[in-house]
Coordinates of C-alpha atoms in Angstrom, one line a residue:
Chain M
X13 CA 2.9 12.3 -19.3
X14 CA 1.1 9.2 -20.7
X15 CA 2.7 7.2 -23.4
X16 CA 0.1 8.4 -25.9
X17 CA 1.0 12.0 -25.1
X18 CA 4.7 11.2 -25.2
X19 CA 4.3 9.7 -28.6
X20 CA 2.4 12.7 -30.0
X21 CA 4.7 15.3 -28.3
X22 CA 7.1 15.4 -31.3
X23 CA 10.1 14.4 -29.4
X24 CA 10.3 11.0 -31.1
X25 CA 10.3 12.7 -34.5
X26 CA 13.2 15.0 -33.6
X27 CA 15.0 12.0 -32.0
X28 CA 14.8 10.0 -35.2
X29 CA 15.7 13.1 -37.3
X30 CA 18.8 13.4 -35.2
X31 CA 17.9 16.9 -34.1
X32 CA 17.1 16.2 -30.5
X33 CA 19.3 17.5 -27.7
X34 CA 21.6 15.1 -25.9
X35 CA 19.3 15.1 -22.9
X36 CA 16.2 14.4 -25.0
X37 CA 18.1 11.6 -26.7
X38 CA 18.9 9.8 -23.4
X39 CA 15.4 10.3 -22.2
X40 CA 13.8 8.9 -25.4
X41 CA 16.1 5.8 -25.2
X42 CA 15.3 5.3 -21.5
X43 CA 11.5 5.5 -22.1
X44 CA 11.8 3.3 -25.3
X45 CA 13.4 0.6 -23.2
X46 CA 10.6 0.7 -20.7
X47 CA 7.6 0.9 -23.1
X48 CA 7.4 -1.3 -26.3
X49 CA 4.7 1.0 -27.8
X50 CA 7.2 3.9 -27.7
X51 CA 9.9 1.7 -29.3
X52 CA 7.4 0.6 -32.0
X53 CA 6.6 4.2 -32.8
X54 CA 10.3 5.0 -33.1
X55 CA 10.7 2.2 -35.6
X56 CA 7.7 3.4 -37.6
X57 CA 9.2 6.9 -37.9
X58 CA 12.6 5.4 -38.8
X59 CA 10.9 3.3 -41.5
X60 CA 9.2 6.3 -43.0
X61 CA 12.5 8.3 -43.1
X62 CA 14.3 5.3 -44.6
X63 CA 11.7 5.2 -47.4
X64 CA 12.2 8.9 -47.9
X65 CA 16.0 8.4 -48.0
X66 CA 15.6 5.5 -50.5
X67 CA 13.9 7.9 -53.0
X68 CA 17.4 9.3 -53.5
X69 CA 19.2 6.0 -54.0
X70 CA 21.7 5.7 -56.9
X71 CA 24.3 3.2 -58.0
X72 CA 27.9 4.2 -56.9
X73 CA 30.6 3.9 -59.6
X74 CA 31.4 0.2 -60.3
X75 CA 35.1 0.5 -59.4
X76 CA 34.3 1.8 -55.9
X77 CA 33.3 -1.6 -54.5
X78 CA 36.8 -3.1 -55.0
X79 CA 38.5 0.0 -53.7
X80 CA 36.5 -0.1 -50.5
X81 CA 37.1 -3.9 -50.0
X82 CA 40.9 -3.4 -50.3
X83 CA 40.7 -0.6 -47.7
X84 CA 38.7 -2.9 -45.3
X85 CA 41.3 -5.6 -45.7
X86 CA 44.0 -3.1 -44.7
X87 CA 42.3 -2.3 -41.4
X88 CA 41.7 -6.0 -40.7
X89 CA 45.3 -6.9 -41.4
X90 CA 46.8 -4.0 -39.4
X91 CA 46.6 -5.5 -35.9
X92 CA 47.9 -8.9 -37.1
X93 CA 51.2 -7.3 -38.3
X94 CA 52.1 -5.9 -35.0
X95 CA 51.8 -9.2 -33.2
X96 CA 55.0 -11.0 -32.4
X97 CA 55.2 -14.4 -34.0
X98 CA 55.6 -17.2 -31.5
X99 CA 59.1 -18.4 -30.9
X100 CA 60.7 -15.3 -32.4
X101 CA 63.4 -13.8 -30.3
X102 CA 63.5 -10.1 -29.6
X103 CA 67.0 -8.7 -29.8
X104 CA 67.6 -5.2 -28.3
X105 CA 68.9 -2.8 -30.9
X106 CA 70.6 -0.8 -28.1
X107 CA 73.2 -3.3 -27.1
X108 CA 75.1 -1.3 -24.4
X109 CA 72.8 0.9 -22.4
X110 CA 74.8 2.7 -19.7
X111 CA 72.2 5.1 -18.5
X112 CA 69.0 3.7 -19.9
X113 CA 67.0 6.7 -20.8
X114 CA 64.5 4.5 -22.7
X115 CA 63.8 2.5 -19.6
X116 CA 63.2 5.6 -17.6
X117 CA 60.8 6.8 -20.2
X118 CA 59.0 3.5 -20.2
X119 CA 58.8 3.6 -16.4
X120 CA 57.4 7.1 -16.5
X121 CA 54.9 6.2 -19.1
X122 CA 53.7 3.2 -17.2
X123 CA 53.2 5.4 -14.1
X124 CA 51.3 7.9 -16.2
X125 CA 49.2 5.1 -17.7
X126 CA 48.3 3.8 -14.2
X127 CA 47.5 7.3 -13.0
X128 CA 45.3 8.0 -16.0
X129 CA 43.5 4.6 -15.7
X130 CA 42.7 5.3 -12.1
X131 CA 41.4 8.7 -13.0
X132 CA 39.3 7.2 -15.8
X133 CA 37.8 4.7 -13.4
X134 CA 37.0 7.4 -10.9
X135 CA 35.5 9.7 -13.6
X136 CA 33.5 6.8 -15.0
X137 CA 32.0 5.9 -11.6
X138 CA 31.2 9.5 -11.1
X139 CA 29.5 9.7 -14.5
X140 CA 27.5 6.6 -13.6
X141 CA 26.4 8.2 -10.3
X142 CA 25.3 11.3 -12.1
X143 CA 23.4 9.3 -14.7
X144 CA 21.6 7.4 -12.0
X145 CA 20.6 10.5 -10.1
X146 CA 19.4 12.1 -13.4
X147 CA 17.2 9.1 -14.1
X148 CA 15.9 9.3 -10.5
X149 CA 15.2 13.0 -10.9
X150 CA 13.4 12.5 -14.2
X151 CA 11.2 9.8 -12.7
X152 CA 10.4 12.2 -9.8
X153 CA 9.6 15.0 -12.2
X154 CA 7.2 12.7 -14.1
X155 CA 5.5 11.7 -10.9
X156 CA 5.0 15.3 -9.8
X157 CA 3.7 16.3 -13.2
X158 CA 1.2 13.4 -12.9
X159 CA 0.1 14.5 -9.5
X160 CA -0.2 18.1 -10.6
X161 CA -2.5 17.0 -13.4
X162 CA -4.7 15.0 -11.1
X163 CA -5.0 18.0 -8.7
X164 CA -5.8 20.4 -11.5
X165 CA -8.5 18.2 -12.9
X166 CA -10.1 17.9 -9.5
X167 CA -9.8 21.6 -8.8
X168 CA -11.4 22.4 -12.2
X169 CA -14.3 20.0 -11.4
X170 CA -14.8 21.6 -8.0
X171 CA -14.9 25.0 -9.6
X172 CA -17.5 23.9 -12.1
X173 CA -19.6 22.4 -9.4
X174 CA -19.3 25.5 -7.3
X175 CA -20.4 27.6 -10.3
X176 CA -23.4 25.4 -10.8
X177 CA -24.5 25.4 -7.2
X178 CA -24.3 29.2 -6.8
X179 CA -26.5 29.9 -9.8
X180 CA -29.8 31.5 -8.8
X181 CA -31.7 29.1 -11.0
X182 CA -30.3 26.0 -9.2
X183 CA -33.0 24.5 -7.0
X184 CA -32.0 22.4 -3.9
X185 CA -34.3 19.5 -3.3
X186 CA -33.8 17.4 -0.1
X187 CA -34.6 13.8 -0.7
X188 CA -35.5 12.4 2.7
X189 CA -35.6 8.8 3.8
X190 CA -38.9 6.9 3.7
X191 CA -40.1 5.5 7.1
X192 CA -38.4 2.1 6.3
X193 CA -35.0 3.8 5.8
X194 CA -35.4 7.0 7.9
X195 CA -31.6 7.6 8.1
X196 CA -31.2 7.7 4.3
X197 CA -30.6 11.1 2.8
X198 CA -29.7 12.6 -0.6
X199 CA -29.8 16.0 -2.2
X200 CA -30.8 16.8 -5.8
X201 CA -29.6 20.1 -7.4
X202 CA -31.7 20.9 -10.4
X203 CA -31.2 24.0 -12.6
X204 CA -34.5 25.1 -14.0
X205 CA -33.0 27.1 -16.8
X206 CA -30.2 24.8 -18.0
X207 CA -32.2 21.7 -16.9
X208 CA -29.0 20.1 -15.6
X209 CA -29.5 17.7 -12.7
X210 CA -26.9 16.7 -10.1
X211 CA -27.1 14.4 -7.2
X212 CA -25.3 14.3 -3.9
X213 CA -25.5 11.3 -1.7
X214 CA -25.5 12.3 1.9
X215 CA -26.3 8.9 3.4
X216 CA -27.2 5.7 1.6
X217 CA -26.3 2.1 2.7
X218 CA -23.8 0.2 0.4
X219 CA -25.8 -1.8 -2.1
X220 CA -25.3 -5.6 -2.6
X221 CA -22.9 -6.3 -5.5
X222 CA -25.6 -7.2 -8.1
X223 CA -27.7 -4.1 -7.3
X224 CA -27.4 -0.4 -8.1
X225 CA -29.3 2.7 -7.0
X226 CA -31.4 4.5 -9.6
X227 CA -32.7 8.0 -9.6
X228 CA -36.2 8.8 -10.8
X229 CA -37.9 12.0 -11.7
X230 CA -41.6 12.2 -11.3
X231 CA -42.9 14.0 -14.3
X232 CA -46.7 14.5 -14.6
X233 CA -47.3 11.7 -12.0
X234 CA -45.1 9.1 -13.8
X235 CA -41.6 8.0 -12.8
X236 CA -39.0 8.6 -15.5
X237 CA -35.5 7.2 -15.3
X238 CA -32.8 9.8 -14.4
X239 CA -29.9 7.4 -14.4
X240 CA -28.2 4.8 -12.2
X241 CA -25.3 5.7 -9.9
X242 CA -22.7 4.1 -7.6
X243 CA -21.7 5.3 -4.2
X244 CA -18.9 7.4 -5.5
X245 CA -15.4 7.8 -4.1
X246 CA -14.7 10.8 -2.0
X247 CA -13.3 12.9 -4.8
X248 CA -16.6 13.3 -6.5
X249 CA -19.0 15.5 -4.7
X250 CA -21.8 15.7 -7.2
X251 CA -22.8 13.2 -9.8
X252 CA -24.3 14.4 -13.0
X253 CA -27.6 12.7 -13.9
X254 CA -30.0 13.0 -16.9
X255 CA -31.5 16.5 -17.7
X256 CA -35.1 17.3 -17.2
X257 CA -37.3 20.2 -18.4
X258 CA -39.9 19.6 -15.8
X259 CA -40.3 17.4 -12.8
X260 CA -42.5 17.5 -9.6
X261 CA -40.4 15.2 -7.4
X262 CA -37.2 13.0 -7.4
X263 CA -36.8 9.6 -5.7
X264 CA -34.1 6.9 -5.4
X265 CA -34.8 3.2 -5.5
X266 CA -32.6 0.1 -5.4
X267 CA -32.7 -1.8 -8.6
X268 CA -30.8 -4.6 -10.4
X269 CA -27.5 -3.6 -11.8
X270 CA -27.8 -1.3 -14.9
X271 CA -31.3 0.0 -13.8
X272 CA -34.9 -1.0 -14.4
X273 CA -37.6 0.4 -16.7
X274 CA -40.1 0.9 -13.9
X275 CA -39.1 1.5 -10.3
X276 CA -39.4 -1.1 -7.5
X277 CA -41.5 0.9 -5.1
X278 CA -40.8 -1.5 -2.2
X279 CA -37.1 -0.6 -2.5
X280 CA -37.6 3.2 -2.4
X281 CA -35.1 4.8 -0.1
X282 CA -35.6 8.6 -0.4
X283 CA -38.0 11.0 -2.1
X284 CA -38.5 14.8 -2.2
X285 CA -40.8 17.2 -3.8
X286 CA -39.6 20.1 -6.0
Chain Y
X10 CA 12.4 -1.4 -51.2
X11 CA 15.9 -2.5 -52.0
X12 CA 16.2 -5.9 -53.5
X13 CA 17.7 -8.1 -50.9
X14 CA 19.2 -11.4 -51.4
X15 CA 19.8 -11.8 -47.7
X16 CA 17.3 -11.1 -44.9
X17 CA 18.5 -8.7 -42.2
X18 CA 19.1 -11.4 -39.6
X19 CA 21.0 -13.5 -42.0
X20 CA 23.2 -10.6 -43.0
X21 CA 23.8 -9.6 -39.3
X22 CA 24.9 -13.1 -38.7
X23 CA 27.1 -13.2 -41.7
X24 CA 28.8 -9.9 -40.8
X25 CA 30.2 -11.3 -37.6
X26 CA 33.0 -13.1 -39.4
X27 CA 33.9 -10.0 -41.6
X28 CA 34.4 -12.2 -44.7
X29 CA 34.4 -11.1 -48.3
X30 CA 31.1 -12.8 -48.8
X31 CA 29.7 -10.7 -46.0
X32 CA 31.1 -7.5 -47.5
X33 CA 29.7 -8.4 -50.9
X34 CA 26.2 -9.0 -49.5
X35 CA 26.3 -5.8 -47.5
X36 CA 27.6 -3.7 -50.3
X37 CA 25.2 -5.1 -52.9
X38 CA 22.2 -4.7 -50.7
X39 CA 22.8 -1.3 -49.3
X40 CA 25.4 0.7 -51.3
X41 CA 22.8 2.4 -53.7
X42 CA 20.8 3.6 -50.7
X43 CA 23.9 4.7 -48.8
X44 CA 25.5 6.3 -51.8
X45 CA 22.3 8.1 -52.6
X46 CA 21.9 9.7 -49.2
X47 CA 25.6 10.6 -49.1
X48 CA 25.4 12.2 -52.6
X49 CA 22.3 14.1 -51.5
X50 CA 24.2 15.6 -48.5
X51 CA 27.7 16.3 -49.9
X52 CA 26.5 17.1 -53.5
X53 CA 29.7 16.0 -55.2
X54 CA 30.6 12.6 -56.7
X55 CA 34.2 12.8 -55.7
X56 CA 33.4 13.6 -52.1
X57 CA 30.5 11.1 -52.0
X58 CA 32.9 8.3 -52.9
X59 CA 35.3 9.2 -50.1
X60 CA 32.5 9.5 -47.7
X61 CA 31.0 6.2 -48.7
X62 CA 34.4 4.5 -48.2
X63 CA 34.7 6.1 -44.7
X64 CA 31.2 5.0 -43.9
X65 CA 32.1 1.4 -44.8
X66 CA 35.2 1.6 -42.7
X67 CA 33.2 2.7 -39.7
X68 CA 30.5 0.1 -40.3
X69 CA 33.3 -2.6 -40.5
X70 CA 35.1 -1.4 -37.4
X71 CA 32.2 -0.6 -35.2
X72 CA 29.7 -3.3 -36.3
X73 CA 29.7 -4.5 -32.6
X74 CA 28.0 -1.2 -31.7
X75 CA 25.0 -2.1 -33.8
X76 CA 22.1 -2.7 -31.3
X77 CA 19.2 -4.3 -33.0
X78 CA 16.8 -3.5 -30.1
X79 CA 17.1 0.2 -31.1
X80 CA 16.2 -0.2 -34.8
X81 CA 16.9 -2.2 -37.9
X82 CA 20.3 -2.7 -39.5
X83 CA 19.2 -0.5 -42.4
X84 CA 18.5 2.4 -40.0
X85 CA 21.9 2.0 -38.4
X86 CA 23.7 1.9 -41.7
X87 CA 21.8 4.9 -43.0
X88 CA 22.7 6.8 -39.8
X89 CA 26.4 6.0 -40.1
X90 CA 26.5 7.2 -43.7
X91 CA 24.4 10.2 -42.9
X92 CA 26.5 11.3 -40.0
X93 CA 29.7 10.7 -41.9
X94 CA 28.5 12.9 -44.7
X95 CA 27.2 15.6 -42.3
X96 CA 30.6 15.6 -40.5
X97 CA 32.3 15.9 -43.9
X98 CA 30.3 19.0 -44.8
X99 CA 31.1 20.5 -41.4
X100 CA 34.8 19.8 -41.7
X101 CA 34.8 21.6 -45.1
X102 CA 32.5 24.3 -43.8
X103 CA 30.1 23.5 -46.5
X104 CA 26.5 24.5 -45.9
X105 CA 23.8 22.1 -46.8
X106 CA 21.8 23.2 -49.9
X107 CA 18.1 22.5 -49.5
X108 CA 16.7 21.2 -52.8
X109 CA 13.1 20.4 -52.3
X110 CA 12.3 20.3 -56.0
X111 CA 15.0 17.8 -57.1
X112 CA 12.9 14.7 -56.5
X113 CA 10.5 15.9 -59.2
X114 CA 13.4 16.3 -61.6
X115 CA 14.9 12.9 -60.7
X116 CA 11.5 11.2 -61.2
X117 CA 11.7 12.2 -64.8
X118 CA 15.3 11.2 -65.0
X119 CA 14.7 7.9 -63.4
X120 CA 11.7 7.0 -65.6
X121 CA 13.8 7.4 -68.7
X122 CA 17.2 5.9 -67.5
X123 CA 17.1 3.7 -64.5
X124 CA 14.5 0.9 -64.6
X125 CA 16.5 -1.1 -62.0
X126 CA 15.1 0.9 -59.1
X127 CA 11.6 0.0 -58.1
X128 CA 11.4 3.1 -55.9
X129 CA 9.8 5.4 -58.4
X130 CA 6.3 4.9 -56.9
X131 CA 7.4 6.3 -53.5
X132 CA 9.2 9.1 -55.3
X133 CA 6.0 10.1 -57.0
X134 CA 4.2 10.0 -53.7
X135 CA 6.7 12.4 -52.3
X136 CA 5.6 15.1 -54.7
X137 CA 2.5 15.4 -52.6
X138 CA 4.5 16.3 -49.5
X139 CA 4.2 20.1 -49.1
X140 CA 7.4 22.0 -49.9
X141 CA 7.5 23.6 -46.4
X142 CA 7.4 20.2 -44.8
X143 CA 9.9 18.7 -47.2
X144 CA 12.2 21.6 -46.4
X145 CA 12.1 20.9 -42.7
X146 CA 12.9 17.2 -43.1
X147 CA 15.7 18.0 -45.5
X148 CA 17.4 20.6 -43.3
X149 CA 17.1 18.4 -40.1
X150 CA 17.7 15.0 -41.6
X151 CA 20.2 15.7 -44.4
X152 CA 21.5 19.0 -43.2
X153 CA 22.2 17.8 -39.6
X154 CA 20.9 21.0 -38.2
X155 CA 19.7 21.2 -34.6
X156 CA 16.2 22.6 -34.2
X157 CA 17.5 25.9 -33.0
X158 CA 19.9 26.2 -36.0
X159 CA 17.2 25.2 -38.4
X160 CA 14.7 27.8 -37.0
X161 CA 17.3 30.5 -37.6
X162 CA 18.2 29.3 -41.0
X163 CA 14.6 29.0 -42.2
X164 CA 13.6 32.1 -40.3
X165 CA 10.8 30.3 -38.5
X166 CA 9.9 30.5 -34.8
X167 CA 11.2 27.4 -32.9
X168 CA 7.6 26.3 -32.1
X169 CA 6.5 26.4 -35.7
X170 CA 9.6 24.5 -36.8
X171 CA 8.9 21.8 -34.2
X172 CA 5.2 21.5 -35.3
X173 CA 6.3 21.3 -38.9
X174 CA 8.8 18.6 -38.3
X175 CA 6.1 16.5 -36.5
X176 CA 3.5 17.2 -39.2
X177 CA 6.0 16.5 -42.0
X178 CA 6.7 13.0 -40.7
X179 CA 3.0 12.4 -40.0
X180 CA 2.2 13.3 -43.6
X181 CA 5.1 11.3 -44.9
X182 CA 3.8 8.2 -43.1
X183 CA 0.3 8.8 -44.4
X184 CA 1.7 9.1 -48.0
X185 CA 3.7 5.9 -47.6
X186 CA 0.7 4.1 -46.1
X187 CA -1.4 5.1 -49.1
X188 CA 1.4 3.9 -51.3
X189 CA 1.5 0.5 -49.7
X190 CA -2.3 0.0 -49.7
X191 CA -2.3 0.8 -53.5
X192 CA 0.0 -2.0 -54.2

């Protein structure tokens, strides 16, 4: 899933609303840490909901402020009270312990504490491991989803090309190499009812970097631009070119990058009549 | 927006020493917003005061948990107050009452009584938010329902509920954007 898709999936809205599941929440926070644009979107949603919440604002009763402040002082003071002042001597209340039950209890509780701490450490490290493998699995899942998408697109493209090629109105025109480039070969597929034109490059030498191949349709004796093309990667079998209602021949020349208005006939590689 | 004497970074810095000055700044800046959201959720002044107090206790004790990379201080404070209020309702088995019309009523109230809030413009803008969208924001954000619970409560398919939540926030953002560009 791309960030754009992730942003529009609705999961960020439910995260900010607080209605996301625990798993979604962890996932959102992980992705937000990785991608600033996702984090920005979260903040924008938060700001909108903050504004919405603010429409309900109202003054609390005046006396509440002092009441809350006293309460806060209590919690701040509490830990200080239990601290033993420096220099103060602790005297045991129980002056003559014969069988010290308290001491036994203390020992037992220390043992329990050590045991439970050890258990906590163990559980915590297990939790960490689980979290790590979850993150790894999620990353893997995303990778496979991405792969699947690439494959589906390529399959769909192939199916469309297949459908085009097998139509009865699709003509196959072999563009053969001129004597200077006798090895060169290309094939034009032209559908005379839809007028779509596709090109397959069977064999053309790699062009210099500032040059590009250009396809021409010969219409009523004149060359008309049918589009420039690169030697495509292996994934693309057919390249879609411009559409033509009528044409008597197709030819490929090597032109400056971006194509020319008129073909350079000295650099013609292949030609074929319809 | 709330009138703020301190900027957020200044306030965050101030809060580290937990002084009375820090409390005053925090309270003066945010208590109307926090009290408002709490009142909205618990719908009783007495309960709202208790919940606001509990919220400030949590804010005070757990301020170190605030992580500014996840959102603003205001967002964090609102979430603490909101969650405390939602927990209060749950503990009392009180069901959240959706009131999508109350903002219209309170606009009129506010216009006549409370001139101190400069939030009336946004309130007016909220009238344009469709009731079915407002309802979804209310039940999820103020009611603390999960999406599954909300879909049962509102008798909507889960997919519809999710779409509405997303659209509701999109519309809310558009309305607020219009609002800002008007000013």
